[in-house]
Amino acid sequence: MGAAILVCTALAGRTGLPAPVLLLAAGGLLGFAPALREVQLPPELMLFILLPLLLYWESLSTSLREIRRNLAGIAVMGTLLVVATAGAVAVLGHLWGMPWGAAWVLGAAVAPTDATAVSAVARLLPRRDITVLRAEGLVNDGTALVVYGVAVGVTVGEASLSVPHVGLLFLLSYCGGVAAGAVTALFWAFVRRRIENSLLQNVVVLLIPFTAFLLAESAQASGVLAVVVAGLVMSRAGPTVGRPLSRRQTEASWSLAVFLVNGSLFVLVGLEVHTAVRGLTSLALAQAVLLVALVSALILAVRCAFVLGPPAAAALLPRALRPADGPHYPSRLVNAVAGFRGAVSLAVALSVPHTVASGAAFPDRDLIVFTTTGVILVTLVVQGLVLPPLVARAGLGDDGEVDREELFARRVAAEEALDALPATADRLGTDPEVAARLEEEYRDFLESVGEDLDGREERPVHLRRDQYAALRLALLARKRAAVIRLRDERRIDDVVLRRMQSAMDTEEVRLTHRERFE
């Protein structure tokens, strides 16, 4: 899997093809190797280990302000759309010959979008769109798992279907998940404030998603929602409870871990195709493939109805009653197409029990697994290939809001630091020449930022910044070469080299940060 991730990600950068598509293809090819033919994605691994990690990181890196702005739409997409999609797929499955219970299980498996799959194309989408899609993917898993639990319970004979029972399950799932996530975040924030060691702080960070998930699951609530709420709370509290070194370690270790886990999941989905095909017995392969195509088209149609339907209905209203901001059809169309399904859906399908209470086989389990796997492939491959040209044609791009707010924040922070400089220098007994030099640096910075914010001399300011960064980087290279030469001449120890290298690496990352992420 490591080799596949390395090769496919490099090829994606060179060819422009989405990395998930290449990783799925790599998994499918690896499945022909005899030694890998039996490799599967254990549902317990996904649901209890990988899912909390991925969801926690996604919620930490999601804009809470954008979630608040679009809360109504996210709530509708994360609840009503999931139920409507599951119901539509259940009707189709029942017409295809599946019992109602198995049909609803299939609907619950393919209904939720996958937040981690959406992140694979995050660079293609504007910030607002990717935030809404991520938030939807973080919420709708809880809805789908409740539908799945009810459908499985009724099918195996362990639960009865009634409106009060289902309503209670949804209430417990959401309210219990929110409470478990909030309690977990507050508890570990309290602990983190009292820990100085950066490594121990990162142990706490690692425990947060698992604590939230298991606490909620033990109360029969939504572990998924608990992890999401814990992540959102910690994203607000993190800057005040963590230490700088701890945050640097967290970002470095988690970004690598999430990258590897995401890539591995796509490879495992590709490998699972072989197992799904070999395990298909209830239908002929051609009929099952046709069902995959119909289900894929149906979930896209239902999503388009939810996303494109409201503005279409609003267009029929009198002009005075129409929304002032317009329908934004290009953005909505991208949102409709970007409803990827991922490894969460496959984990749900693989979690279907093999038998019911009577000991008989669970009806159409093989077809559920095959269809879910096929739908994941269709959404990731077809929609993944369609999305980039669609985004380009829609003209959706970065609105520059983040850059403007960053400049504003840097200016305000520098102004307040400059105002506090004289009193702080007196309190610390700083040499006047040192204070004067630092004051000059702050004033030079504020002058350049002010020009950026006012829109004057924008190109010369950016040109000066580029020249400054290029000069500093060139001089850093000379300093690095000098330190390495001193080590090679045995005039300094390797420990000294590593210390100086760490400081120079930090400065180089700071100078190249913007270029790396653009």
Short mmCIF file of N, CA and C in Angstrom, two decimals, residues 97-172:
data_model
loop_
_atom_site.label_atom_id
_atom_site.label_comp_id
_atom_site.label_asym_id
_atom_site.label_seq_id
_atom_site.Cartn_x
_atom_site.Cartn_y
_atom_site.Cartn_z
N GLY A 97 -36.09 -7.09 -6.26
CA GLY A 97 -36.29 -8.41 -5.69
C GLY A 97 -35.74 -8.60 -4.31
N MET A 98 -35.15 -7.57 -3.71
CA MET A 98 -34.60 -7.68 -2.37
C MET A 98 -35.70 -7.51 -1.33
N PRO A 99 -35.63 -8.21 -0.19
CA PRO A 99 -36.57 -7.95 0.91
C PRO A 99 -36.40 -6.52 1.41
N TRP A 100 -37.47 -5.99 2.03
CA TRP A 100 -37.41 -4.60 2.47
C TRP A 100 -36.26 -4.34 3.44
N GLY A 101 -36.01 -5.25 4.37
CA GLY A 101 -34.93 -5.04 5.33
C GLY A 101 -33.58 -4.93 4.66
N ALA A 102 -33.27 -5.87 3.77
CA ALA A 102 -31.99 -5.83 3.07
C ALA A 102 -31.91 -4.60 2.16
N ALA A 103 -33.04 -4.21 1.56
CA ALA A 103 -33.04 -3.04 0.69
C ALA A 103 -32.72 -1.77 1.47
N TRP A 104 -33.27 -1.66 2.69
CA TRP A 104 -32.97 -0.49 3.53
C TRP A 104 -31.52 -0.51 4.01
N VAL A 105 -30.98 -1.69 4.26
CA VAL A 105 -29.56 -1.78 4.63
C VAL A 105 -28.69 -1.26 3.49
N LEU A 106 -29.01 -1.67 2.27
CA LEU A 106 -28.28 -1.16 1.11
C LEU A 106 -28.41 0.35 1.00
N GLY A 107 -29.62 0.86 1.19
CA GLY A 107 -29.82 2.31 1.13
C GLY A 107 -29.02 3.05 2.19
N ALA A 108 -28.97 2.50 3.41
CA ALA A 108 -28.20 3.14 4.48
C ALA A 108 -26.71 3.12 4.17
N ALA A 109 -26.23 2.08 3.51
CA ALA A 109 -24.80 1.97 3.21
C ALA A 109 -24.36 2.99 2.18
N VAL A 110 -25.17 3.23 1.15
CA VAL A 110 -24.74 4.12 0.07
C VAL A 110 -25.24 5.55 0.24
N ALA A 111 -26.03 5.82 1.28
CA ALA A 111 -26.61 7.16 1.43
C ALA A 111 -25.60 8.22 1.86
N PRO A 112 -24.68 7.96 2.81
CA PRO A 112 -23.83 9.06 3.29
C PRO A 112 -22.67 9.35 2.36
N THR A 113 -22.37 10.62 2.19
CA THR A 113 -21.15 11.01 1.51
C THR A 113 -19.97 10.84 2.46
N ASP A 114 -18.78 10.85 1.91
CA ASP A 114 -17.59 10.57 2.70
C ASP A 114 -16.72 11.83 2.79
N ALA A 115 -16.52 12.32 4.01
CA ALA A 115 -15.75 13.56 4.20
C ALA A 115 -14.30 13.40 3.74
N THR A 116 -13.71 12.23 3.97
CA THR A 116 -12.32 12.03 3.60
C THR A 116 -12.17 11.92 2.09
N ALA A 117 -13.16 11.33 1.41
CA ALA A 117 -13.10 11.27 -0.06
C ALA A 117 -13.22 12.66 -0.65
N VAL A 118 -14.08 13.51 -0.06
CA VAL A 118 -14.22 14.88 -0.53
C VAL A 118 -12.91 15.64 -0.38
N SER A 119 -12.17 15.38 0.70
CA SER A 119 -10.92 16.10 0.94
C SER A 119 -9.88 15.81 -0.14
N ALA A 120 -10.03 14.68 -0.82
CA ALA A 120 -9.06 14.35 -1.86
C ALA A 120 -9.13 15.32 -3.03
N VAL A 121 -10.26 16.02 -3.21
CA VAL A 121 -10.39 16.99 -4.29
C VAL A 121 -10.56 18.40 -3.73
N ALA A 122 -10.10 18.61 -2.49
CA ALA A 122 -10.30 19.89 -1.83
C ALA A 122 -9.63 21.04 -2.58
N ARG A 123 -8.50 20.78 -3.22
CA ARG A 123 -7.80 21.83 -3.93
C ARG A 123 -8.59 22.36 -5.12
N LEU A 124 -9.53 21.57 -5.63
CA LEU A 124 -10.28 21.97 -6.81
C LEU A 124 -11.42 22.92 -6.48
N LEU A 125 -11.87 22.95 -5.23
CA LEU A 125 -13.11 23.64 -4.90
C LEU A 125 -12.84 24.90 -4.09
N PRO A 126 -13.71 25.89 -4.21
CA PRO A 126 -13.61 27.07 -3.34
C PRO A 126 -13.79 26.69 -1.87
N ARG A 127 -13.29 27.54 -1.00
CA ARG A 127 -13.27 27.22 0.42
C ARG A 127 -14.67 26.99 0.97
N ARG A 128 -15.64 27.83 0.58
CA ARG A 128 -16.99 27.67 1.11
C ARG A 128 -17.58 26.34 0.71
N ASP A 129 -17.40 25.96 -0.56
CA ASP A 129 -17.98 24.70 -1.05
C ASP A 129 -17.38 23.50 -0.35
N ILE A 130 -16.06 23.49 -0.20
CA ILE A 130 -15.43 22.33 0.42
C ILE A 130 -15.78 22.25 1.90
N THR A 131 -16.00 23.41 2.55
CA THR A 131 -16.40 23.39 3.95
C THR A 131 -17.79 22.78 4.11
N VAL A 132 -18.71 23.17 3.24
CA VAL A 132 -20.07 22.63 3.30
C VAL A 132 -20.06 21.12 3.04
N LEU A 133 -19.29 20.68 2.04
CA LEU A 133 -19.23 19.25 1.72
C LEU A 133 -18.60 18.47 2.86
N ARG A 134 -17.55 19.02 3.45
CA ARG A 134 -16.92 18.33 4.59
C ARG A 134 -17.89 18.23 5.76
N ALA A 135 -18.54 19.34 6.07
CA ALA A 135 -19.47 19.33 7.21
C ALA A 135 -20.60 18.34 6.97
N GLU A 136 -21.10 18.29 5.75
CA GLU A 136 -22.15 17.32 5.42
C GLU A 136 -21.65 15.90 5.64
N GLY A 137 -20.42 15.61 5.15
CA GLY A 137 -19.86 14.28 5.33
C GLY A 137 -19.59 13.93 6.78
N LEU A 138 -19.32 14.94 7.60
CA LEU A 138 -19.07 14.68 9.02
C LEU A 138 -20.37 14.37 9.77
N VAL A 139 -21.49 14.93 9.30
CA VAL A 139 -22.76 14.78 10.01
C VAL A 139 -23.56 13.57 9.53
N ASN A 140 -23.53 13.33 8.22
CA ASN A 140 -24.49 12.36 7.68
C ASN A 140 -24.16 10.92 8.02
N ASP A 141 -22.92 10.64 8.44
CA ASP A 141 -22.60 9.28 8.85
C ASP A 141 -23.47 8.83 10.03
N GLY A 142 -23.69 9.76 10.98
CA GLY A 142 -24.52 9.42 12.13
C GLY A 142 -25.94 9.07 11.72
N THR A 143 -26.52 9.84 10.79
CA THR A 143 -27.87 9.54 10.30
C THR A 143 -27.91 8.18 9.62
N ALA A 144 -26.94 7.93 8.76
CA ALA A 144 -26.93 6.66 8.02
C ALA A 144 -26.77 5.47 8.96
N LEU A 145 -25.95 5.62 10.00
CA LEU A 145 -25.74 4.50 10.91
C LEU A 145 -26.99 4.20 11.73
N VAL A 146 -27.80 5.23 12.03
CA VAL A 146 -29.06 4.97 12.72
C VAL A 146 -30.01 4.21 11.80
N VAL A 147 -30.13 4.63 10.54
CA VAL A 147 -30.96 3.92 9.58
C VAL A 147 -30.47 2.49 9.41
N TYR A 148 -29.16 2.33 9.32
CA TYR A 148 -28.58 0.99 9.18
C TYR A 148 -28.91 0.12 10.39
N GLY A 149 -28.76 0.67 11.60
CA GLY A 149 -29.04 -0.11 12.80
C GLY A 149 -30.48 -0.56 12.88
N VAL A 150 -31.40 0.35 12.51
CA VAL A 150 -32.82 -0.02 12.53
C VAL A 150 -33.09 -1.11 11.50
N ALA A 151 -32.56 -0.95 10.28
CA ALA A 151 -32.82 -1.93 9.21
C ALA A 151 -32.24 -3.29 9.56
N VAL A 152 -31.03 -3.33 10.10
CA VAL A 152 -30.42 -4.61 10.47
C VAL A 152 -31.18 -5.25 11.63
N GLY A 153 -31.53 -4.42 12.63
CA GLY A 153 -32.25 -4.95 13.78
C GLY A 153 -33.59 -5.57 13.40
N VAL A 154 -34.31 -4.91 12.50
CA VAL A 154 -35.60 -5.45 12.06
C VAL A 154 -35.39 -6.72 11.24
N THR A 155 -34.37 -6.73 10.39
CA THR A 155 -34.14 -7.87 9.51
C THR A 155 -33.74 -9.12 10.29
N VAL A 156 -32.87 -8.96 11.28
CA VAL A 156 -32.42 -10.14 12.04
C VAL A 156 -33.41 -10.51 13.13
N GLY A 157 -34.45 -9.69 13.35
CA GLY A 157 -35.47 -10.03 14.34
C GLY A 157 -35.16 -9.57 15.74
N GLU A 158 -34.26 -8.58 15.88
CA GLU A 158 -33.90 -8.10 17.22
C GLU A 158 -34.57 -6.79 17.58
N ALA A 159 -35.30 -6.17 16.65
CA ALA A 159 -35.95 -4.89 16.92
C ALA A 159 -37.26 -4.82 16.15
N SER A 160 -38.15 -3.97 16.64
CA SER A 160 -39.42 -3.76 15.97
C SER A 160 -39.44 -2.36 15.37
N LEU A 161 -40.15 -2.20 14.29
CA LEU A 161 -40.19 -0.93 13.58
C LEU A 161 -41.43 -0.16 13.98
N SER A 162 -41.22 1.03 14.56
CA SER A 162 -42.32 1.92 14.91
C SER A 162 -41.78 3.35 14.89
N VAL A 163 -42.67 4.29 14.64
CA VAL A 163 -42.26 5.69 14.56
C VAL A 163 -41.68 6.18 15.89
N PRO A 164 -42.31 5.91 17.05
CA PRO A 164 -41.68 6.35 18.31
C PRO A 164 -40.31 5.73 18.53
N HIS A 165 -40.15 4.45 18.18
CA HIS A 165 -38.86 3.79 18.39
C HIS A 165 -37.78 4.43 17.52
N VAL A 166 -38.09 4.65 16.25
CA VAL A 166 -37.10 5.26 15.35
C VAL A 166 -36.81 6.70 15.78
N GLY A 167 -37.86 7.44 16.17
CA GLY A 167 -37.64 8.80 16.63
C GLY A 167 -36.76 8.86 17.86
N LEU A 168 -36.97 7.93 18.78
CA LEU A 168 -36.13 7.89 19.98
C LEU A 168 -34.68 7.58 19.64
N LEU A 169 -34.48 6.68 18.69
CA LEU A 169 -33.12 6.34 18.27
C LEU A 169 -32.40 7.55 17.69
N PHE A 170 -33.11 8.30 16.83
CA PHE A 170 -32.49 9.49 16.24
C PHE A 170 -32.19 10.53 17.32
N LEU A 171 -33.12 10.74 18.25
CA LEU A 171 -32.91 11.71 19.32
C LEU A 171 -31.73 11.31 20.18
N LEU A 172 -31.67 10.03 20.55
CA LEU A 172 -30.55 9.56 21.37
C LEU A 172 -29.24 9.65 20.61
#
